mmCIF file of C-alpha atoms in Angstrom:
data_model
loop_
_atom_site.group_PDB
_atom_site.id
_atom_site.type_symbol
_atom_site.label_atom_id
_atom_site.label_comp_id
_atom_site.label_asym_id
_atom_site.label_seq_id
_atom_site.Cartn_x
_atom_site.Cartn_y
_atom_site.Cartn_z
ATOM 1 C CA UNK G 1 -27.311 24.782 -8.325
ATOM 2 C CA UNK G 2 -24.454 26.712 -6.324
ATOM 3 C CA UNK G 3 -21.385 24.425 -7.461
ATOM 4 C CA UNK G 4 -20.864 24.093 -3.423
ATOM 5 C CA UNK G 5 -23.840 22.895 -2.459
ATOM 6 C CA UNK G 6 -24.090 19.617 -0.900
ATOM 7 C CA UNK G 7 -26.736 16.952 -3.129
ATOM 8 C CA UNK G 8 -27.707 13.507 -2.776
ATOM 9 C CA UNK G 9 -28.582 10.355 -4.959
ATOM 10 C CA UNK G 10 -30.134 7.257 -4.228
ATOM 11 C CA UNK G 11 -27.108 6.062 -2.205
ATOM 12 C CA UNK G 12 -24.463 8.503 -2.545
ATOM 13 C CA UNK G 13 -23.787 11.888 -0.834
ATOM 14 C CA UNK G 14 -21.939 14.438 -2.302
ATOM 15 C CA UNK G 15 -20.035 17.248 -0.810
ATOM 16 C CA UNK G 16 -16.998 19.528 -1.256
ATOM 17 C CA UNK G 17 -14.049 18.184 1.010
ATOM 18 C CA UNK G 18 -12.963 19.714 3.847
ATOM 19 C CA UNK G 19 -10.105 18.830 6.795
ATOM 20 C CA UNK G 20 -11.708 17.050 8.316
ATOM 21 C CA UNK G 21 -11.216 14.559 5.101
ATOM 22 C CA UNK G 22 -7.513 14.140 4.888
ATOM 23 C CA UNK G 23 -7.303 10.890 6.362
ATOM 24 C CA UNK G 24 -9.681 9.614 3.689
ATOM 25 C CA UNK G 25 -8.163 11.599 0.779
ATOM 26 C CA UNK G 26 -4.643 10.575 2.002
ATOM 27 C CA UNK G 27 -5.436 7.253 2.453
ATOM 28 C CA UNK G 28 -7.358 7.495 -1.474
ATOM 29 C CA UNK G 29 -4.522 8.638 -3.423
ATOM 30 C CA UNK G 30 -1.687 7.270 -1.279
ATOM 31 C CA UNK G 31 -2.397 3.410 -1.677
ATOM 32 C CA UNK G 32 -0.315 2.104 -4.907
ATOM 33 C CA UNK G 33 -3.520 -0.309 -6.154
ATOM 34 C CA UNK G 34 -6.104 3.441 -6.010
ATOM 35 C CA UNK G 35 -2.412 5.124 -7.931
ATOM 36 C CA UNK G 36 -2.059 2.374 -10.324
ATOM 37 C CA UNK G 37 -3.714 4.491 -13.051
ATOM 38 C CA UNK G 38 -3.389 7.840 -11.942
ATOM 39 C CA UNK G 39 -1.158 10.030 -13.717
ATOM 40 C CA UNK G 40 0.297 11.382 -10.558
ATOM 41 C CA UNK G 41 2.270 9.463 -8.151
ATOM 42 C CA UNK G 42 1.008 8.582 -4.299
ATOM 43 C CA UNK G 43 0.832 11.676 -2.599
ATOM 44 C CA UNK G 44 2.006 12.154 0.972
ATOM 45 C CA UNK G 45 -0.786 13.798 3.923
ATOM 46 C CA UNK G 46 0.608 16.916 3.615
ATOM 47 C CA UNK G 47 -0.129 16.649 -0.495
ATOM 48 C CA UNK G 48 -3.591 15.139 0.628
ATOM 49 C CA UNK G 49 -4.293 18.823 2.812
ATOM 50 C CA UNK G 50 -3.297 20.753 -0.309
ATOM 51 C CA UNK G 51 -5.980 18.537 -2.776
ATOM 52 C CA UNK G 52 -8.700 19.260 -0.480
ATOM 53 C CA UNK G 53 -7.418 22.960 -0.075
ATOM 54 C CA UNK G 54 -7.210 23.026 -4.397
ATOM 55 C CA UNK G 55 -10.731 22.490 -4.966
ATOM 56 C CA UNK G 56 -12.226 24.449 -1.628
ATOM 57 C CA UNK G 57 -14.527 27.516 -3.429
ATOM 58 C CA UNK G 58 -15.045 26.501 -7.288
ATOM 59 C CA UNK G 59 -17.069 28.670 -8.293
ATOM 60 C CA UNK G 60 -15.755 30.525 -11.059
ATOM 61 C CA UNK G 61 -12.727 28.068 -11.303
ATOM 62 C CA UNK G 62 -11.584 25.832 -13.911
ATOM 63 C CA UNK G 63 -11.495 22.974 -11.579
ATOM 64 C CA UNK G 64 -13.865 21.438 -9.144
ATOM 65 C CA UNK G 65 -14.326 17.794 -7.044
ATOM 66 C CA UNK G 66 -17.147 16.556 -5.163
ATOM 67 C CA UNK G 67 -16.374 13.868 -2.100
ATOM 68 C CA UNK G 68 -18.725 11.234 -2.430
ATOM 69 C CA UNK G 69 -19.629 10.065 0.457
ATOM 70 C CA UNK G 70 -22.262 6.579 1.213
ATOM 71 C CA UNK G 71 -25.537 8.197 2.510
ATOM 72 C CA UNK G 72 -26.015 5.560 5.197
ATOM 73 C CA UNK G 73 -22.952 4.780 6.834
ATOM 74 C CA UNK G 74 -21.200 8.208 5.632
ATOM 75 C CA UNK G 75 -18.275 6.273 4.883
ATOM 76 C CA UNK G 76 -16.037 8.194 1.942
ATOM 77 C CA UNK G 77 -15.946 5.951 -1.435
ATOM 78 C CA UNK G 78 -14.521 8.451 -3.788
ATOM 79 C CA UNK G 79 -14.145 11.963 -5.531
ATOM 80 C CA UNK G 80 -15.303 13.039 -9.062
ATOM 81 C CA UNK G 81 -15.188 16.744 -10.670
ATOM 82 C CA UNK G 82 -14.014 18.645 -13.585
ATOM 83 C CA UNK G 83 -10.917 19.976 -14.055
ATOM 84 C CA UNK G 84 -9.645 21.542 -17.159
ATOM 85 C CA UNK G 85 -12.351 23.707 -17.594
ATOM 86 C CA UNK G 86 -11.785 25.416 -21.531
ATOM 87 C CA UNK G 87 -14.790 28.078 -21.877
ATOM 88 C CA UNK G 88 -13.303 29.249 -24.829
ATOM 89 C CA UNK G 89 -13.661 25.886 -26.335
ATOM 90 C CA UNK G 90 -16.417 25.195 -24.716
ATOM 91 C CA UNK G 91 -15.018 21.693 -23.591
ATOM 92 C CA UNK G 92 -13.733 20.649 -19.940
ATOM 93 C CA UNK G 93 -12.412 17.311 -18.864
ATOM 94 C CA UNK G 94 -14.222 15.414 -15.987
ATOM 95 C CA UNK G 95 -11.947 12.764 -13.950
ATOM 96 C CA UNK G 96 -13.139 10.348 -10.832
ATOM 97 C CA UNK G 97 -12.006 7.843 -8.563
ATOM 98 C CA UNK G 98 -13.671 5.221 -5.970
ATOM 99 C CA UNK G 99 -12.150 3.239 -3.322
ATOM 100 C CA UNK G 100 -11.449 0.029 -4.504
ATOM 101 C CA UNK G 101 -13.621 -1.659 -1.262
ATOM 102 C CA UNK G 102 -16.262 -0.180 -3.748
ATOM 103 C CA UNK G 103 -15.225 -0.946 -7.571
ATOM 104 C CA UNK G 104 -17.547 -3.227 -9.367
ATOM 105 C CA UNK G 105 -20.676 -1.816 -7.269
ATOM 106 C CA UNK G 106 -22.344 0.469 -10.184
ATOM 107 C CA UNK G 107 -21.616 3.896 -7.680
ATOM 108 C CA UNK G 108 -19.415 6.046 -10.954
ATOM 109 C CA UNK G 109 -22.573 4.951 -12.853
ATOM 110 C CA UNK G 110 -24.908 6.665 -10.258
ATOM 111 C CA UNK G 111 -22.269 9.343 -9.888
ATOM 112 C CA UNK G 112 -21.613 10.519 -13.479
ATOM 113 C CA UNK G 113 -25.374 11.601 -14.789
ATOM 114 C CA UNK G 114 -25.271 14.108 -11.746
ATOM 115 C CA UNK G 115 -21.008 15.308 -13.352
ATOM 116 C CA UNK G 116 -22.089 15.354 -16.683
ATOM 117 C CA UNK G 117 -25.140 18.108 -16.430
ATOM 118 C CA UNK G 118 -23.730 19.866 -13.932
ATOM 119 C CA UNK G 119 -20.754 20.289 -16.494
ATOM 120 C CA UNK G 120 -23.625 20.414 -19.517
ATOM 121 C CA UNK G 121 -25.525 23.109 -17.596
ATOM 122 C CA UNK G 122 -23.791 25.201 -14.617
ATOM 123 C CA UNK G 123 -20.520 25.298 -17.070
ATOM 124 C CA UNK G 124 -22.099 25.500 -20.468
ATOM 125 C CA UNK G 125 -19.869 22.862 -22.331
ATOM 126 C CA UNK G 126 -20.716 21.445 -25.513
ATOM 127 C CA UNK G 127 -18.401 18.603 -24.703
ATOM 128 C CA UNK G 128 -16.778 16.597 -22.109
ATOM 129 C CA UNK G 129 -13.872 14.066 -21.705
ATOM 130 C CA UNK G 130 -12.036 11.882 -19.573
ATOM 131 C CA UNK G 131 -7.979 10.610 -19.950
ATOM 132 C CA UNK G 132 -7.706 7.405 -19.033
ATOM 133 C CA UNK G 133 -4.888 4.780 -18.774
ATOM 134 C CA UNK G 134 -5.206 2.645 -21.949
ATOM 135 C CA UNK G 135 -5.255 -0.546 -19.218
ATOM 136 C CA UNK G 136 -8.224 1.116 -17.490
ATOM 137 C CA UNK G 137 -11.121 -1.166 -19.038
ATOM 138 C CA UNK G 138 -13.349 -1.030 -16.110
ATOM 139 C CA UNK G 139 -13.265 2.958 -16.260
ATOM 140 C CA UNK G 140 -13.317 2.905 -20.153
ATOM 141 C CA UNK G 141 -16.617 0.788 -20.256
ATOM 142 C CA UNK G 142 -18.327 2.760 -17.996
ATOM 143 C CA UNK G 143 -18.040 6.357 -19.776
ATOM 144 C CA UNK G 144 -19.141 4.286 -22.718
ATOM 145 C CA UNK G 145 -22.332 3.437 -21.262
ATOM 146 C CA UNK G 146 -22.624 7.304 -21.022
ATOM 147 C CA UNK G 147 -22.078 7.764 -25.068
ATOM 148 C CA UNK G 148 -18.423 8.238 -25.141
ATOM 149 C CA UNK G 149 -15.799 8.094 -27.647
ATOM 150 C CA UNK G 150 -12.694 7.292 -27.976
ATOM 151 C CA UNK G 151 -11.385 10.120 -29.682
ATOM 152 C CA UNK G 152 -8.634 12.397 -30.917
ATOM 153 C CA UNK G 153 -6.943 14.185 -27.638
ATOM 154 C CA UNK G 154 -8.570 17.009 -26.322
ATOM 155 C CA UNK G 155 -5.636 18.465 -24.403
ATOM 156 C CA UNK G 156 -1.667 17.680 -25.067
ATOM 157 C CA UNK G 157 -0.384 15.246 -21.215
ATOM 158 C CA UNK G 158 3.318 14.887 -20.777
ATOM 159 C CA UNK G 159 1.741 11.631 -19.048
ATOM 160 C CA UNK G 160 2.014 8.317 -19.765
ATOM 161 C CA UNK G 161 -0.072 7.274 -22.151
ATOM 162 C CA UNK G 162 -4.017 8.386 -22.206
ATOM 163 C CA UNK G 163 -6.785 7.840 -24.274
ATOM 164 C CA UNK G 164 -9.090 10.474 -24.453
ATOM 165 C CA UNK G 165 -12.869 9.528 -24.775
ATOM 166 C CA UNK G 166 -15.585 12.693 -25.247
ATOM 167 C CA UNK G 167 -18.991 12.838 -24.819
ATOM 168 C CA UNK G 168 -20.611 15.856 -27.195
ATOM 169 C CA UNK G 169 -23.535 17.374 -25.671
ATOM 170 C CA UNK G 170 -26.207 16.322 -28.312
ATOM 171 C CA UNK G 171 -24.812 12.600 -28.160
ATOM 172 C CA UNK G 172 -25.190 12.978 -24.512
ATOM 173 C CA UNK G 173 -28.956 14.074 -24.796
ATOM 174 C CA UNK G 174 -29.514 10.982 -27.213
ATOM 175 C CA UNK G 175 -28.197 8.009 -24.683
ATOM 176 C CA UNK G 176 -30.442 9.396 -21.782
#
């Protein structure tokens, strides 16, 4: 699979973000409720443009983000992807965000299998980890369903306290 190619799941359409998505990205990353557990402060409009540009053309880069859209309505639901790909250590950090109107509806449980498969097969990593705010119980519960376990930090972070949860390749196969 080419990382730039769009794909779908039951309810979701995934594709690269583009400048037409700037309003949605700005809304997503400037909302205080949405940013409550982010390590970054809410963004302004120019930063929303920079986010889209940063994730353009993912092939060969250590970061990638898909926009997630409702297949029926085309509505922007959120983003998911990876960053901090360390090919030498064969590990990558993933991240995701769902617009608050879609919380608790299983969208990440639908998106994660595709994201995990992409990381294991396209990036050839042995472990995938996520850093999350210690109070983000919903996110931790979601990744636990896929075999992620709390572990020592996989990289140094200067941000507020974070919980690191990791999934090893062999545990991912067992969790299927």
